[in-house]
Coordinates of C-alpha atoms in Angstrom, one line a residue:
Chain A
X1 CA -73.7 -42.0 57.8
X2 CA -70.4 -41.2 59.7
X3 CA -67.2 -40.6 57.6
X4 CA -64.8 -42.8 57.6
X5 CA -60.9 -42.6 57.2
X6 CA -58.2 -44.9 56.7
X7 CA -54.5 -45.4 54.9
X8 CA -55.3 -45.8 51.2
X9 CA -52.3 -48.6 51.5
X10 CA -50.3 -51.0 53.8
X11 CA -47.8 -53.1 52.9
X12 CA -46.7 -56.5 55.3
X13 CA -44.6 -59.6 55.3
X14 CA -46.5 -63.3 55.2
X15 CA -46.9 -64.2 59.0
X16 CA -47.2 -61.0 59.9
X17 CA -49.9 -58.9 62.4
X18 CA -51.5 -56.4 60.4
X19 CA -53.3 -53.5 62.0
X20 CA -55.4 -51.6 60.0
X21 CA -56.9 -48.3 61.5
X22 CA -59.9 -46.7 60.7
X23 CA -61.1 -43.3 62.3
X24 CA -64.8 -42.2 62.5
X25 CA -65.2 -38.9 64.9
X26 CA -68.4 -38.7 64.1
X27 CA -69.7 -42.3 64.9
X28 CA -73.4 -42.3 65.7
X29 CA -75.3 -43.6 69.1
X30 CA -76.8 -46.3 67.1
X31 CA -73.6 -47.0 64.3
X32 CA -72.3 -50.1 64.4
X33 CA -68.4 -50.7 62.6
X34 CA -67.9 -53.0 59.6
X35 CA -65.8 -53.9 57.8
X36 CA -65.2 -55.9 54.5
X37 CA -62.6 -57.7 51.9
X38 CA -62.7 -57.3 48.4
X39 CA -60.5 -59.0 46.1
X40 CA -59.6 -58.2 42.7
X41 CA -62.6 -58.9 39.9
X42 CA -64.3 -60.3 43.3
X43 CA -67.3 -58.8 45.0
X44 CA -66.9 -57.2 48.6
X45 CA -66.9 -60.0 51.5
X46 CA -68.0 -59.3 55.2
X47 CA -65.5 -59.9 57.1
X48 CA -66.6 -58.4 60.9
X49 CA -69.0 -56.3 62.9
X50 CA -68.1 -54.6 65.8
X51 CA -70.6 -52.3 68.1
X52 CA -68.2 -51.9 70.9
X53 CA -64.8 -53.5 72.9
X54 CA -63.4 -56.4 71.1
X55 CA -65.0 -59.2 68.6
X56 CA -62.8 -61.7 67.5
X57 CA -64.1 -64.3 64.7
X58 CA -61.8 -67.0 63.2
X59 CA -60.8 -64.5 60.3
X60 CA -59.7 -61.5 62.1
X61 CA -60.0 -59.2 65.0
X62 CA -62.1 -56.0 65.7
X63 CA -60.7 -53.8 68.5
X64 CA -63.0 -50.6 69.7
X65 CA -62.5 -47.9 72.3
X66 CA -64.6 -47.0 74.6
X67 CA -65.1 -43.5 73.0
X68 CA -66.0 -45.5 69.5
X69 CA -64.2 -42.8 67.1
X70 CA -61.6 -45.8 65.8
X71 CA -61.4 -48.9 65.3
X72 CA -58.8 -51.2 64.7
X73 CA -58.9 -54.8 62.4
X74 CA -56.1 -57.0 62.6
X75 CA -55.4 -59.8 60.5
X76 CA -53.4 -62.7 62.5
X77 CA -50.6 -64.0 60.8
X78 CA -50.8 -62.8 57.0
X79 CA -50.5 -65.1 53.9
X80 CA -50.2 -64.3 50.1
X81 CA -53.8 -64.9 50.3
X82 CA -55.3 -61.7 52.4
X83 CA -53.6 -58.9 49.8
X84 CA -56.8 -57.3 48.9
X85 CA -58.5 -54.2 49.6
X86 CA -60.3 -53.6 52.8
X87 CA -63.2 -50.9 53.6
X88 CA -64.2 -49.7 57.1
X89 CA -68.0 -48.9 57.2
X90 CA -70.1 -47.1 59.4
X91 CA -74.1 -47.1 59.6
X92 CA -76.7 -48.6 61.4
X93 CA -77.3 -52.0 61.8
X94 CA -80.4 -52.3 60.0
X95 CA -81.9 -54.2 57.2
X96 CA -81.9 -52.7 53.5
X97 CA -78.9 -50.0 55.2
X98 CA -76.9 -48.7 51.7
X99 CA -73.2 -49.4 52.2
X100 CA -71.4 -46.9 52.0
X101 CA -67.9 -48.0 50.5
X102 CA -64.5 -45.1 51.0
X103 CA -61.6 -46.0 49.0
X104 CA -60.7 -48.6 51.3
X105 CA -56.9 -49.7 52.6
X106 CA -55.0 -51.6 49.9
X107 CA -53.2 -54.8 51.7
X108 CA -50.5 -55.8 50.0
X109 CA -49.0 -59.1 51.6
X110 CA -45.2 -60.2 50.0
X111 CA -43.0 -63.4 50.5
Chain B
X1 CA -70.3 -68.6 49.8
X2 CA -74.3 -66.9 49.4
X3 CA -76.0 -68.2 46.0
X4 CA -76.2 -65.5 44.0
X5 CA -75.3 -65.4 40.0
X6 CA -75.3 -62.2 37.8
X7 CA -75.6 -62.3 34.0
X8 CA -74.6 -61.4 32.2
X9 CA -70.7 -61.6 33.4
X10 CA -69.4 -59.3 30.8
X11 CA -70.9 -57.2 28.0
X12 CA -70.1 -54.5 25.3
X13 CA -73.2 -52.4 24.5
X14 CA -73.1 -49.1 21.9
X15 CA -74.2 -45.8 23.2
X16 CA -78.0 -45.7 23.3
X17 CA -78.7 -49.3 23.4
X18 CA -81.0 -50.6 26.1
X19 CA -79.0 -53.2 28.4
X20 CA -80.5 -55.7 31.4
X21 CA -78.8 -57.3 33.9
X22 CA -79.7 -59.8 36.1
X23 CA -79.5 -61.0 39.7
X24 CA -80.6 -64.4 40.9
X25 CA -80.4 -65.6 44.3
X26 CA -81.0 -68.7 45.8
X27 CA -81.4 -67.9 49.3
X28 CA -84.6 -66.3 49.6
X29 CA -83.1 -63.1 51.4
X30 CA -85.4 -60.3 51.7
X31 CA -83.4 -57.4 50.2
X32 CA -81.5 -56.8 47.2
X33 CA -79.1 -54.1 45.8
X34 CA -77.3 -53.0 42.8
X35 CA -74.2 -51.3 43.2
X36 CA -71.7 -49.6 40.7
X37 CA -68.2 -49.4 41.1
X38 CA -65.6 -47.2 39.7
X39 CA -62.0 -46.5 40.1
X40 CA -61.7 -43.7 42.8
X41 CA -65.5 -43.6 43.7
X42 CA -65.6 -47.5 45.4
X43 CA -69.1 -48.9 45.6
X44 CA -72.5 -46.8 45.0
X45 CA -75.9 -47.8 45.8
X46 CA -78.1 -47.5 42.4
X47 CA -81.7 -49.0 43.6
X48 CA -82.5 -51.4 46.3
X49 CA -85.5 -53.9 47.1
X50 CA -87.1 -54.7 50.0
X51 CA -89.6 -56.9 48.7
X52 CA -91.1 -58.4 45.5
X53 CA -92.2 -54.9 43.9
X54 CA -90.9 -52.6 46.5
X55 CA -88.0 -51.0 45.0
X56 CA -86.2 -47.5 45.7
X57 CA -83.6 -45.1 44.4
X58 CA -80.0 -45.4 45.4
X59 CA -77.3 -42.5 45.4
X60 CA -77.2 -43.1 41.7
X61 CA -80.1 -43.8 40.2
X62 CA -80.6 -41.5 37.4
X63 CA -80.8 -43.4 34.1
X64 CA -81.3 -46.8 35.8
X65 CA -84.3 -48.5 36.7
X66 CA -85.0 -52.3 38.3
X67 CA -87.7 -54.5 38.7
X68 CA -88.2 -57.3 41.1
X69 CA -91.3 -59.8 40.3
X70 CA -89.9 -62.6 42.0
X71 CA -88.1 -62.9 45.6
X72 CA -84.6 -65.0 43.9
X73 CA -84.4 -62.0 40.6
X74 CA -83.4 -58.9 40.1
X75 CA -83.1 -56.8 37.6
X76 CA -81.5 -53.6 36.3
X77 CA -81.9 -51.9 33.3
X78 CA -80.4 -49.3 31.5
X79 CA -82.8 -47.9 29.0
X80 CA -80.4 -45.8 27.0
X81 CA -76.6 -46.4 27.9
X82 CA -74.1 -44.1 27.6
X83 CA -70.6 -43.7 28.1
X84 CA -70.7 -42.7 31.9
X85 CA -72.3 -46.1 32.7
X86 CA -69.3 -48.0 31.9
X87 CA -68.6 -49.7 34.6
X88 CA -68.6 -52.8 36.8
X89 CA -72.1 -53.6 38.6
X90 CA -72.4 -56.2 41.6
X91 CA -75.6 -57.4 42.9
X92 CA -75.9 -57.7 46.8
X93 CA -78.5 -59.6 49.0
X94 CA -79.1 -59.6 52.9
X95 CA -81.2 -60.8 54.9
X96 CA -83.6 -59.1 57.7
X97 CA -83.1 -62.7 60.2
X98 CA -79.5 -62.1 60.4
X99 CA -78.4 -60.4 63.7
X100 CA -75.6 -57.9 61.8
X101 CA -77.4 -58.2 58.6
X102 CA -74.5 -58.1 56.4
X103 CA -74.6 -58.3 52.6
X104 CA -73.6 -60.4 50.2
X105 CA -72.1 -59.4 47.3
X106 CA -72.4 -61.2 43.9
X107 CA -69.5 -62.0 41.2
X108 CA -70.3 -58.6 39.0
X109 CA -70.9 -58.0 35.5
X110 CA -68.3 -55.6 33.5
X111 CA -70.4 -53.4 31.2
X112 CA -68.4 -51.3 28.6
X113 CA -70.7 -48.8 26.3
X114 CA -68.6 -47.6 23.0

């Protein structure tokens, strides 16, 4: 499974754009991008799945290069609401795939 | 949001006690998943199923085992708890029809062993 990074936190303004970037040099052929939203005492929560160029869903925004070694989510328009802690994964799209969970980026949203 | 329920929510076990927790679905998904997760060390697989009574070993199975006799329940045991299994467990289900076969992740259960 390909290593992921990302900034450990991120702080933003409600109504705000967020970009949060993730790197993964060592993406595989087959690796698809992931990510997920955990809130506090809450279980992880998919949030979008990328493979390649741009998939946009009603929560958020995935943005991929052609060369697939970052990705980018963005959150439209922060509330109060999307302060939680996000995780980039990497892996192949396949049933009964182990997650693989980094320390994630820490959102931290404020009036 | 995916119907799945784990039980018990919250426990305090002593060291060497055996503890089960449980993990009941609704939605008739294929595969199920226990992970642990610990400040600094984010989620880790301990066993998965693919199948009533098809189980295997996770990145951190030792001194855990499950057993899955029906599709909707899951369980995990810990026959001897220590210390080092403080911690708080989620369940997770996903389901082999799904295109990006995501997982869904349960509410957890916070396990303390004094």
């Amino acid at each position: 499974l390909a290593k992921t990074t990302q900034p450990i936190s991120m702080d933003s303004y409600e109504g705000q754009e967020v970009n949060i970037t993730c790197s993964h040099n060592n993406i595989a052929t087959n690796d698809y991008i992931t990510w997920y939203q955990q809130f506090p005492s809450q279980g992880p929560r998919f949030i979008i799945q990328g493979y390649k160029t741009k998939v946009t869903n009603e929560v958020a925004s995935l943005f991929i290069p052609a060369d697939r070694k970052s990705s980018t989510l963005s959150l439209p328009r922060v509330s109060l609401s999307d302060t939680a802690v996000y995780y980039c994964l990497v892996g192949a799209n396949q049933a009964g795939t182990a997650l693989i969970f980094g320390k994630g980026t820490t959102l931290s949203v404020s009036s | 949001d995916a119907g799945i329920t784990q039980s018990p929510r919250h426990k305090v076990t002593e060291t060497g006690t055996p503890v089960t927790l449980r993990c009941h679905q609704t939605e008739n998904h294929r595969y199920m998943y226990w992970y642990r997760q610990d400040p600094g060390h984010g989620l880790r697989l301990i066993h998965y199923s693919y199948g009533v009574k098809d189980t295997d070993k996770g990145e951190v199975s030792d001194g855990y085992s499950v057993s899955r006799s029906k599709t909707e329940d899951f369980l995990l045991t810990l026959e001897s708890a220590t210390s080092s299994q403080t911690s708080v467990y989620f369940c997770a289900i996903s389901d082999s029809r799904r295109q990006s076969y995501e997982q869904y992740f349960g509410p957890g259960t916070r396990l303390t062993v004094t």
